[in-house]
CSV table of C-alpha atoms in Angstrom, one decimal:
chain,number,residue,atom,x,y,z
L,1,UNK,CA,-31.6,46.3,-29.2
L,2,UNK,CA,-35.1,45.3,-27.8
L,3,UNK,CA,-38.1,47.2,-28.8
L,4,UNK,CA,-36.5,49.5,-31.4
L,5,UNK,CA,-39.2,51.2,-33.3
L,6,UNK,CA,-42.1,49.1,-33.8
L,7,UNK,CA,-43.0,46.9,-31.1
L,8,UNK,CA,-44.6,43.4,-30.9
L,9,UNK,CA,-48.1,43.8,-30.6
L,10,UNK,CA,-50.0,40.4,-31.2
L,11,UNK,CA,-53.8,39.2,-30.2
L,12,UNK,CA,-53.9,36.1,-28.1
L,13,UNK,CA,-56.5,33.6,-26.9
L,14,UNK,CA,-58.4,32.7,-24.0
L,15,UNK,CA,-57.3,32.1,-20.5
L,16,UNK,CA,-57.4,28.2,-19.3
L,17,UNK,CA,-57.1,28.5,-15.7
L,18,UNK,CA,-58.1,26.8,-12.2
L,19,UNK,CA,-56.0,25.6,-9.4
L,20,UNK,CA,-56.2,25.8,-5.6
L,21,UNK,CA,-55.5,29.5,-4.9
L,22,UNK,CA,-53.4,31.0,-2.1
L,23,UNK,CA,-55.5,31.9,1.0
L,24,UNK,CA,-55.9,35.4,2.2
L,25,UNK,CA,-56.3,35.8,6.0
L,26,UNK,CA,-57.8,39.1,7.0
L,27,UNK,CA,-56.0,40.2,10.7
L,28,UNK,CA,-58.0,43.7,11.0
L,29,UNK,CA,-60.9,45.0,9.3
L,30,UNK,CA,-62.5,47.9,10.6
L,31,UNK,CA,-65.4,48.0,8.6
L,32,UNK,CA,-66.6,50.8,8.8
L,33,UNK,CA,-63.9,52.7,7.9
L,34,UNK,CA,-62.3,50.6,5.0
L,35,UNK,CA,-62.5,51.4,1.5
L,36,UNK,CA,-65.0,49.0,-0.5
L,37,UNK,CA,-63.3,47.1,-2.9
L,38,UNK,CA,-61.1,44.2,-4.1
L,39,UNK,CA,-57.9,42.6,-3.7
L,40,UNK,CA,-56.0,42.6,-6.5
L,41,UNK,CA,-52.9,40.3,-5.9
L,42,UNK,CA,-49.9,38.0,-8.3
L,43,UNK,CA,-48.7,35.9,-5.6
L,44,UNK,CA,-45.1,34.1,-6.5
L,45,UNK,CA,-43.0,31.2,-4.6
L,46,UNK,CA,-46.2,29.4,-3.7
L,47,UNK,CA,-48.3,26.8,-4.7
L,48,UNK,CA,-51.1,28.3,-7.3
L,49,UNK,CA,-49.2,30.9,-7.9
L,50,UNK,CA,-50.7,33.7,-10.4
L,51,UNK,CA,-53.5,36.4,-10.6
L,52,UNK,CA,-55.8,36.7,-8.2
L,53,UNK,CA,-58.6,39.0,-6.8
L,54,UNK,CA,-60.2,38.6,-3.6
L,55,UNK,CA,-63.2,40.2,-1.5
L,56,UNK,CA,-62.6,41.7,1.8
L,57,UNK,CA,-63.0,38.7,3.9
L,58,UNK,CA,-60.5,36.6,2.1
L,59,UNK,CA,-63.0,34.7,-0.3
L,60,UNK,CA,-61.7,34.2,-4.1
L,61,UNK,CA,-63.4,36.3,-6.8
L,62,UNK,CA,-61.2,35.2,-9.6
L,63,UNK,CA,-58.1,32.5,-10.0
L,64,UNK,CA,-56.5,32.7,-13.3
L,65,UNK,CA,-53.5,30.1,-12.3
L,66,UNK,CA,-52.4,28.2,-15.6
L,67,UNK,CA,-54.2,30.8,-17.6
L,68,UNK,CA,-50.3,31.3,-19.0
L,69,UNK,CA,-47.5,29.1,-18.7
L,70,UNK,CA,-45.1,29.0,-18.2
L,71,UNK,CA,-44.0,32.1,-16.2
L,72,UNK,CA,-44.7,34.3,-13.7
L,73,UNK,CA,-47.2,37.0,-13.4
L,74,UNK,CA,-46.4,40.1,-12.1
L,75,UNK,CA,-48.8,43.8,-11.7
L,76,UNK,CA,-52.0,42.4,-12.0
L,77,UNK,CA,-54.6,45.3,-11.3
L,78,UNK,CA,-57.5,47.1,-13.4
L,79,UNK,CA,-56.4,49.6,-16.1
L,80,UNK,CA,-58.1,51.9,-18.8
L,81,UNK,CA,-57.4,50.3,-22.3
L,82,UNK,CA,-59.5,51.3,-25.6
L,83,UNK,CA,-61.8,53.9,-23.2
L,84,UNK,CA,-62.8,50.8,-21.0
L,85,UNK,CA,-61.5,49.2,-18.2
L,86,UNK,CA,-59.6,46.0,-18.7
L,87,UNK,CA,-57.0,44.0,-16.1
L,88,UNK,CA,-53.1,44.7,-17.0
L,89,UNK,CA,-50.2,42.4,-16.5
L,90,UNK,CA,-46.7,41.0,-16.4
L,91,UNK,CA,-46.1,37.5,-17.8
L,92,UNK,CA,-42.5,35.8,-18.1
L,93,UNK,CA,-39.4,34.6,-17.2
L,94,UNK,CA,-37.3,36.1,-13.8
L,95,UNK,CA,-34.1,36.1,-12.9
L,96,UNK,CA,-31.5,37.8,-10.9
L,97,UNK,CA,-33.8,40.7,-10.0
L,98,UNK,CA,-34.9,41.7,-13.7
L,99,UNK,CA,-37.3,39.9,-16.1
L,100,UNK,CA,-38.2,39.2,-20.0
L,101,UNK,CA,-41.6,38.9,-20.8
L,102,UNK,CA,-44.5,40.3,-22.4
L,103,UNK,CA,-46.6,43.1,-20.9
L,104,UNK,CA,-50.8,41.9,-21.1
L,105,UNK,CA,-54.3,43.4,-21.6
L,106,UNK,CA,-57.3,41.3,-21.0
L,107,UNK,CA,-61.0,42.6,-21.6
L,108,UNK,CA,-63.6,41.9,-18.8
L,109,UNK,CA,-63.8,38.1,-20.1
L,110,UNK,CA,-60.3,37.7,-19.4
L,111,UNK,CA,-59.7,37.0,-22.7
L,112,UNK,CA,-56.3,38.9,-23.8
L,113,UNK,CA,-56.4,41.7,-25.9
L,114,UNK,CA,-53.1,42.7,-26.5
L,115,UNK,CA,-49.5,41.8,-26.0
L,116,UNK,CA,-46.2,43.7,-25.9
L,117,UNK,CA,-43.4,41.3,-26.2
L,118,UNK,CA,-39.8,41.6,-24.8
L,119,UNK,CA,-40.1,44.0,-21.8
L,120,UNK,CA,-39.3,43.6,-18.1
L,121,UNK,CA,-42.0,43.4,-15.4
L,122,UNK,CA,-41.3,46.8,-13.4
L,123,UNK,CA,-43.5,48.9,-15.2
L,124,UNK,CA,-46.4,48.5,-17.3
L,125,UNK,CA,-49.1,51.1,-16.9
L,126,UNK,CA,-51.1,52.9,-19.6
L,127,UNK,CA,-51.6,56.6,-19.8
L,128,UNK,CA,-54.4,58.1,-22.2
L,129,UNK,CA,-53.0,61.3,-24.4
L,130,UNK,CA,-55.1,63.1,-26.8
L,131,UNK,CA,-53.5,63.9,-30.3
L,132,UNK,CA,-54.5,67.4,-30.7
L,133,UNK,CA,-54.1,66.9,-34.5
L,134,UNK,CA,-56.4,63.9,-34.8
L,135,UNK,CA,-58.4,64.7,-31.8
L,136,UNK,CA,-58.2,60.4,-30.5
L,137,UNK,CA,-57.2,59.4,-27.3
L,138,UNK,CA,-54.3,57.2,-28.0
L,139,UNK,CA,-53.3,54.3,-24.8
L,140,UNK,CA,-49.4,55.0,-24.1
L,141,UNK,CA,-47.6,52.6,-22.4
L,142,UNK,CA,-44.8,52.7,-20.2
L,143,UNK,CA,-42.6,49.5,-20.2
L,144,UNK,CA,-39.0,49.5,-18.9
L,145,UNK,CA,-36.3,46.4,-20.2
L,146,UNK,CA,-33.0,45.2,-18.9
L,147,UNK,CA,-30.6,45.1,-21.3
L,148,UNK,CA,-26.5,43.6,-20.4
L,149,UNK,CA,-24.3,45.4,-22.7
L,150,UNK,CA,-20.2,45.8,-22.3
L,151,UNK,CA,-18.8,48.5,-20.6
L,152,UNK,CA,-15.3,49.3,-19.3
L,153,UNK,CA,-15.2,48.0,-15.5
L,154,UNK,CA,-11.9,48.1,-14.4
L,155,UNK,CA,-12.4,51.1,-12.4
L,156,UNK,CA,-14.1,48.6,-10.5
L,157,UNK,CA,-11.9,46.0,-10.4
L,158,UNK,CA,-13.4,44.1,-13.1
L,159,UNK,CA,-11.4,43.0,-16.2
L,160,UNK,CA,-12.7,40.2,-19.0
L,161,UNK,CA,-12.9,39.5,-22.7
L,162,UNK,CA,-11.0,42.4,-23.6
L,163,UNK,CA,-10.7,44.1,-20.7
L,164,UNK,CA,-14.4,45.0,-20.8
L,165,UNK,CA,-17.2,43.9,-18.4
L,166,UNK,CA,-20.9,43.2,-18.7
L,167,UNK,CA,-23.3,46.4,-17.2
L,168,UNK,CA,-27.6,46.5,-17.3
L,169,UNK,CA,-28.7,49.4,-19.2
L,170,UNK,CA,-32.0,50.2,-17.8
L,171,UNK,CA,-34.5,51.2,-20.9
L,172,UNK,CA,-37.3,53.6,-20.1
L,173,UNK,CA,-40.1,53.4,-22.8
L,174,UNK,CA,-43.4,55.4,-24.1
L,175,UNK,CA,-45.1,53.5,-26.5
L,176,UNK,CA,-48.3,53.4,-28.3
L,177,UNK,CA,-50.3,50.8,-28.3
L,178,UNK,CA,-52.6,51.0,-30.8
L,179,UNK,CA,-49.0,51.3,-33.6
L,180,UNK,CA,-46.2,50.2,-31.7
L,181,UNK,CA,-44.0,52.8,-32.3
L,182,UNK,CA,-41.9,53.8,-29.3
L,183,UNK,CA,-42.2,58.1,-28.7
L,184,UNK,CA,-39.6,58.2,-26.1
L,185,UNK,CA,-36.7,56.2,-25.1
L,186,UNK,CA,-34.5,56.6,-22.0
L,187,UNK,CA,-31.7,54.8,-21.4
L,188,UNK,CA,-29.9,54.7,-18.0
L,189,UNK,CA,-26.3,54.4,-19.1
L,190,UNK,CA,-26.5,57.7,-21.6
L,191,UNK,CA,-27.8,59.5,-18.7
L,192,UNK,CA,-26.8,58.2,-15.1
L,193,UNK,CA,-22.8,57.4,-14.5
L,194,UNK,CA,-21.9,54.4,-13.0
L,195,UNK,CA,-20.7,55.9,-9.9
L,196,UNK,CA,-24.1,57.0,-8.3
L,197,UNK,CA,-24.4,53.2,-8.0
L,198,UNK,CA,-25.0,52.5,-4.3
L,199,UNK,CA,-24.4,48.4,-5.0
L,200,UNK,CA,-21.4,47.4,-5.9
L,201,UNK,CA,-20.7,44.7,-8.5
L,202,UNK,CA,-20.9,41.3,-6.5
L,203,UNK,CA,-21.6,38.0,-6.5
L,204,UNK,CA,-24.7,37.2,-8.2
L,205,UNK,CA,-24.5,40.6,-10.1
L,206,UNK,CA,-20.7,40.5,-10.6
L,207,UNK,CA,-20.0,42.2,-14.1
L,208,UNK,CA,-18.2,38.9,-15.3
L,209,UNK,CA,-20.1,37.4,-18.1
L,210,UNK,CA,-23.4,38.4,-19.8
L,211,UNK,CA,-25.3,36.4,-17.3
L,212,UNK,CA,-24.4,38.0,-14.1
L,213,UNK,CA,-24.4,41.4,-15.7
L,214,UNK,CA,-24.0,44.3,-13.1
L,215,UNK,CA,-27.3,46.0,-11.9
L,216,UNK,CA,-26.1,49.3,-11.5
L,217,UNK,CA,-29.2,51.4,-11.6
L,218,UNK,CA,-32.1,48.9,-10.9
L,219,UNK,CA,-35.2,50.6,-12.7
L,220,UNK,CA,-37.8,50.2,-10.0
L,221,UNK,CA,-40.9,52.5,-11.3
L,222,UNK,CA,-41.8,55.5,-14.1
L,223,UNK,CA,-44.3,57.8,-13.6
L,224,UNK,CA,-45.3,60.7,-16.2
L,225,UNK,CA,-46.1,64.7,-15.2
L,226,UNK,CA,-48.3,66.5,-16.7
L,227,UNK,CA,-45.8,68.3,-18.4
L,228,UNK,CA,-44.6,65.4,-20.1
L,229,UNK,CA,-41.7,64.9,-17.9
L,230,UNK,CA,-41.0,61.8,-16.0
L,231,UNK,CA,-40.2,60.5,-12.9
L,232,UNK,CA,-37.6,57.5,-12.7
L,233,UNK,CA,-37.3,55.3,-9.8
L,234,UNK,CA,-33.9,53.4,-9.2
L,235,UNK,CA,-33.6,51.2,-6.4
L,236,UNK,CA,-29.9,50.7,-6.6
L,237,UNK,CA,-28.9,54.4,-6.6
L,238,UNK,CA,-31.7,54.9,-4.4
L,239,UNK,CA,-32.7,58.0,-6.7
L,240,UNK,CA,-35.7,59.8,-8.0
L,241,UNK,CA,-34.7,61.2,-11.4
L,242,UNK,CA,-36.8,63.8,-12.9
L,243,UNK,CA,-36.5,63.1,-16.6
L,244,UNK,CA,-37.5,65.6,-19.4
L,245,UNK,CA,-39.7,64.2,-22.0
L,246,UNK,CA,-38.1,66.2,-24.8
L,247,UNK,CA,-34.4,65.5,-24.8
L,248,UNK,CA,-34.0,62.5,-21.5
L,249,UNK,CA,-31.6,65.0,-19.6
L,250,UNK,CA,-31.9,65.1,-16.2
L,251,UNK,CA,-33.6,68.1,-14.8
L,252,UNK,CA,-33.0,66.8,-11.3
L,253,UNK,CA,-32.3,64.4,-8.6
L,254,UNK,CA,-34.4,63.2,-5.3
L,255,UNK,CA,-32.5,61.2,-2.7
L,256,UNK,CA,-29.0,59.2,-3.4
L,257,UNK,CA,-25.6,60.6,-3.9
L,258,UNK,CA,-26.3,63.8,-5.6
L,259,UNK,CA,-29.3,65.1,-4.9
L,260,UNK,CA,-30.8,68.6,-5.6
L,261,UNK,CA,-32.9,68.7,-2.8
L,262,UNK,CA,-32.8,68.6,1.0
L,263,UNK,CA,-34.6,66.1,2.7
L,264,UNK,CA,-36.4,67.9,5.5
L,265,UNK,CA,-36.6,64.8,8.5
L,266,UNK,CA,-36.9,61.7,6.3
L,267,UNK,CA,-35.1,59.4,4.4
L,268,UNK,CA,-35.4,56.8,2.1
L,269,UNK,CA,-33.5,54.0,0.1
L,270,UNK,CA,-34.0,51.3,-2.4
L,271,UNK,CA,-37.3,52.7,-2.9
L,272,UNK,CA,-40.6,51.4,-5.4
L,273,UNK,CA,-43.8,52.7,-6.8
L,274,UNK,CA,-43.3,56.6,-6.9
L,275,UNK,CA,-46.6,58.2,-7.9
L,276,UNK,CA,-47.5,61.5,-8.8
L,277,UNK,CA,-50.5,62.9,-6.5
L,278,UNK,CA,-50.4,66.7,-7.5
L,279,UNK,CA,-48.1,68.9,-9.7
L,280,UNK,CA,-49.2,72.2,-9.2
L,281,UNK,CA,-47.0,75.8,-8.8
L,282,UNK,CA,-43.8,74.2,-7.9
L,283,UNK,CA,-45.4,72.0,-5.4
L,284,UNK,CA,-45.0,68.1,-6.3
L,285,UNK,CA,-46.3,66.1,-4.0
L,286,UNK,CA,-45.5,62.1,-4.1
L,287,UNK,CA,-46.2,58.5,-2.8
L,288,UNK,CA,-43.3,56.1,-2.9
L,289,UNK,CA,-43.2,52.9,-1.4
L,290,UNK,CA,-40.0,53.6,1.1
L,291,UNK,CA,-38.3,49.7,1.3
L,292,UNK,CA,-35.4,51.3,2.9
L,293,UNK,CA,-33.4,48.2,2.7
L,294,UNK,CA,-30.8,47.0,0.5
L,295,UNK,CA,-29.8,43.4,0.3
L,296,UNK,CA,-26.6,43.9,-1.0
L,297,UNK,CA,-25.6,46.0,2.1
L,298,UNK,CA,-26.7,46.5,5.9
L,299,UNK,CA,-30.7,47.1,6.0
L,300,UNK,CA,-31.3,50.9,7.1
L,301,UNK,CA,-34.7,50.1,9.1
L,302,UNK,CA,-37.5,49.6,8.8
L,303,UNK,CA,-40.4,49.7,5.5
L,304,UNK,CA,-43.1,51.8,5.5
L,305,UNK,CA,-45.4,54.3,2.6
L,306,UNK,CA,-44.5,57.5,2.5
L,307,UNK,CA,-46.1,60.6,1.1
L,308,UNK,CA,-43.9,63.3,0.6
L,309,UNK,CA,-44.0,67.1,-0.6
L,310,UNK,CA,-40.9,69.0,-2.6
L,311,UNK,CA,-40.9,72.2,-3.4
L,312,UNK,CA,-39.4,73.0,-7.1
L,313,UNK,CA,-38.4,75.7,-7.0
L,314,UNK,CA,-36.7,76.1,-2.9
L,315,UNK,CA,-35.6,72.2,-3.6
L,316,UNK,CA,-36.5,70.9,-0.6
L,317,UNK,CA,-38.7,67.9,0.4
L,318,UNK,CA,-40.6,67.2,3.4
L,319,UNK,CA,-42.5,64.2,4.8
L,320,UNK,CA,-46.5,64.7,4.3
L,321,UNK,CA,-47.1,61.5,6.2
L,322,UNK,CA,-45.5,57.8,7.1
L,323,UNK,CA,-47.7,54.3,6.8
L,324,UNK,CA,-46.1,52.0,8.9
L,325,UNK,CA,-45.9,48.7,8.9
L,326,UNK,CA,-48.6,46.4,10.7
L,327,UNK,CA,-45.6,44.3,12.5
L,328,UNK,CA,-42.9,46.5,13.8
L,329,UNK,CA,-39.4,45.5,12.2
L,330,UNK,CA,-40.9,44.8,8.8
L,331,UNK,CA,-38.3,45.0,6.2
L,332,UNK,CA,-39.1,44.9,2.4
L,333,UNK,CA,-36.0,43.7,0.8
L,334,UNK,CA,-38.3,44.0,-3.2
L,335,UNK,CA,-41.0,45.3,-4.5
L,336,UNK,CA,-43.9,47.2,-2.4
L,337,UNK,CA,-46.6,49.3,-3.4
L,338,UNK,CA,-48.3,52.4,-2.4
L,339,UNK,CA,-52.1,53.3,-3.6
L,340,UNK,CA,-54.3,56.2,-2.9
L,341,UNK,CA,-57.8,55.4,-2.8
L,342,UNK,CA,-60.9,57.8,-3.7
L,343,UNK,CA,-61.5,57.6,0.1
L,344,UNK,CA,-58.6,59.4,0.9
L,345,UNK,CA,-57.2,55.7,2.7
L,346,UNK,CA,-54.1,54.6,1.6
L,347,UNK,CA,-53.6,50.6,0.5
L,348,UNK,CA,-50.4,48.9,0.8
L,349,UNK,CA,-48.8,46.0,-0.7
L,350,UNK,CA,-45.7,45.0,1.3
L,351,UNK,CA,-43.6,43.7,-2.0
L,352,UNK,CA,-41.9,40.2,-0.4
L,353,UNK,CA,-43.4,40.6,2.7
L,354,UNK,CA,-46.8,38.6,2.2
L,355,UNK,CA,-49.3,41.3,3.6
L,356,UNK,CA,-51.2,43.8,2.5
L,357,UNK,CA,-52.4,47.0,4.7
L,358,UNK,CA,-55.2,49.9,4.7
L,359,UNK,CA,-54.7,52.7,6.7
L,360,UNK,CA,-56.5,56.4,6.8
L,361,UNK,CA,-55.1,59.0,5.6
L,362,UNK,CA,-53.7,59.7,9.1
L,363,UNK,CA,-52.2,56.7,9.2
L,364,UNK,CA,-54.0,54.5,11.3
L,365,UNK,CA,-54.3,50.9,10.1
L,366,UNK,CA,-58.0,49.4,9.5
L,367,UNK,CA,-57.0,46.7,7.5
L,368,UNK,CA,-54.2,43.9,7.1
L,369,UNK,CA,-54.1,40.6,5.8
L,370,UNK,CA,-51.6,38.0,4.8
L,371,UNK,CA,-51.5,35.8,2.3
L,372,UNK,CA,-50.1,31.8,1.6
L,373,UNK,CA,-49.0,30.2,4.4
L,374,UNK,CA,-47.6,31.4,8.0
L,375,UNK,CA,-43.9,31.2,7.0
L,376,UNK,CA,-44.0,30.4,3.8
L,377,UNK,CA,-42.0,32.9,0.8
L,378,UNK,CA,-44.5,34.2,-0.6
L,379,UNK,CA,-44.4,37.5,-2.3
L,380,UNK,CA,-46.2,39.8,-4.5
L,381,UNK,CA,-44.5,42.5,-6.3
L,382,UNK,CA,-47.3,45.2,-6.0
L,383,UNK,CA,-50.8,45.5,-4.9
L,384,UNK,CA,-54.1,46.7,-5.6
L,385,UNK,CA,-57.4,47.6,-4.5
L,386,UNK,CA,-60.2,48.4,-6.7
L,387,UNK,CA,-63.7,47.6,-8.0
L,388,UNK,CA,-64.1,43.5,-9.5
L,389,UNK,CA,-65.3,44.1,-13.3
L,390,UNK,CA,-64.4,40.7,-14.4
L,391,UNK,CA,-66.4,38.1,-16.0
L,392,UNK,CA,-66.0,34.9,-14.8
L,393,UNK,CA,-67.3,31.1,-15.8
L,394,UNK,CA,-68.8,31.3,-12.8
L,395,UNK,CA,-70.7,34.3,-13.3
């Protein structure tokens, strides 16, 4: 199994890098009500495609095309490594909705500092804990990876080598990075049965061979409480799991087939990037990236951010506020993104929709742009908007 115990940890080199980036092209901008700050973007399908950052006209601060290859890169965005900021990212292979790669951290030279090997690209984001015994902050990673593994099937229909089919088990992990050693491993299958699946197994996910292994559960985001619970996204049960940190039961369930709570005038499906904003008395309140579309069944409507209140204790949940989208009829069939900024405006990567969107905390757009092309497939699978700390050639 991937990542048991100890992980790969290796230094590597410096970045090469330059080709002709993708363009940004800035719609709105309401100056004087946008957030300062930069674009943090990993454009794929296009020409140049890779890590970018770009100022708020459109203008390329940093291009680090070729800087790894092959592969593609995935999550790029500031994050807090070794008491310091430093730029995170995905780099690897992709297919069939899941991935196989190794999870980054460059310093401010772009020169990479550390590399986790064999993880998927849907989550890599690094919490600081304190060790009350040796009093250091210790960097904790949470990865996920996709792992197709035999399971009886022929409740579904599905019969093969033995009369046993091929399943994705989903792997939640907490690692730390200064060791390796894994401190907590989830896995979906021990946990979730198969029949909160909301996709069926079909066509290119099928259950038939290794290859086309079912995606059952679909691990779209993890998030960690304060407590030291966590919260699991899965697009294809279109769930919010509440995961305790001490045994990986399931303490309860947001959304799909058997949920705990009642959602008071909202909905949402297939859903990405669930954040924690507050955790206090009973009172969670969340952002989630609400793609509400499924390509494996009719779309539901139409994309938008949503922040959204449940109370603990009453289970139920209530829409805060909605962040629609700046075209009406947008429909996010991956990724998307949902970020909180100091200001109290909320920034918006539309996952494979090529746009990304500011809005106050009321909801009122002040900024979109697009990016590659006018038609063309370009995607990103989040986005981000913070302070440039990098040090370029350039510079």
């Amino acid at each position: 199994m991937l990542l048991k115990g100890l992980l790969t940890i290796v230094g590597l080199g410096t970045l090469a890098a330059t080709q002709s980036p993708p363009t940004l092209s800035v719609v709105v901008n309401d100056a004087s009500r946008v957030t300062p700050g930069s674009i943090y973007l990993a454009p794929n399908t296009v020409p140049g495609a890779g890590p970018y950052v770009f100022d708020l006209a459109g203008n390329t601060l940093f291009s680090g095309v070729g800087h790894i290859s092959p592969g593609s890169i995935y999550d790029f965005r500031p994050c807090t490594y070794n008491k310091t900021v430093h730029f995170c990212l995905w780099q690897g292979t992709v297919a069939l909705g899941y991935g196989n790669g190794s999870a980054l951290v460059l310093n401010q030279y772009f020169l990479i500092e550390k590399a986790v090997s064999g993880v998927d690209y849907h989550e890599f984001d690094i919490k600081q804990s304190l060790d009350t015994t040796t009093g250091r902050v210790e960097d904790i990673a949470l990865l996920t990876t996709y792992t197709p593994v035999r399971r009886d099937l022929s409740d579904y229909g599905i019969s093969s080598d033995n009369d046993q089919g091929w399943v994705i088990d989903c792997h939640m992990r907490s690692v730390d990075l200064s060791s390796g050693k894994v401190l907590f491993d989830w896995s979906s299958l021990d946990h979730v049965p198969l029949n909160e699946s909301l996709v069926l197994p079909t066509g290119g996910i099928n259950g038939l061979s290794q290859q086309f292994a079912w995606d059952y559960f679909h691990l779209s985001s993890i998030a960690r409480l304060e407590s030291g619970d966590y919260l699991v996204s899965s697009r294809h049960t279109s769930t919010i799991y509440r995961v305790s940190g001490k045994d990986g039961s399931i303490v309860w369930r947001l959304g799909g087939k058997a949920s705990n709570f009642k959602l008071k005038g909202f909905t949402f499906s297939s859903q990405h990037d669930v954040r924690v904003l507050k955790d206090k008395g009973g009172v969670l309140t969340l952002s989630l990236f609400d793609n509400a579309y499924n390509t494996f069944t009719d779309p539901q409507g139409e994309s938008s951010g949503k922040i959204i209140e449940l109370n603990t204790a009453r289970k139920t949940a209530r829409l805060l506020q909605q962040y629609n989208p700046p075209q009406s009829g947008f429909q996010s069939g991956d990724g998307g993104s949902v970020q909180v900024l100091p200001t109290g405006n909320v920034f918006i990567g539309w996952g494979s929709l090529p746009y990304v969107t500011e809005h106050t905390a009321d909801g009122q757009l002040v900024y979109s742009a697009f990016f590659g092309a006018i038609g063309s497939s370009a995607s990103s699978y989040r986005a981000f908007k913070a302070p440039f700390t990098g040090i370029t050639p350039a510079n």
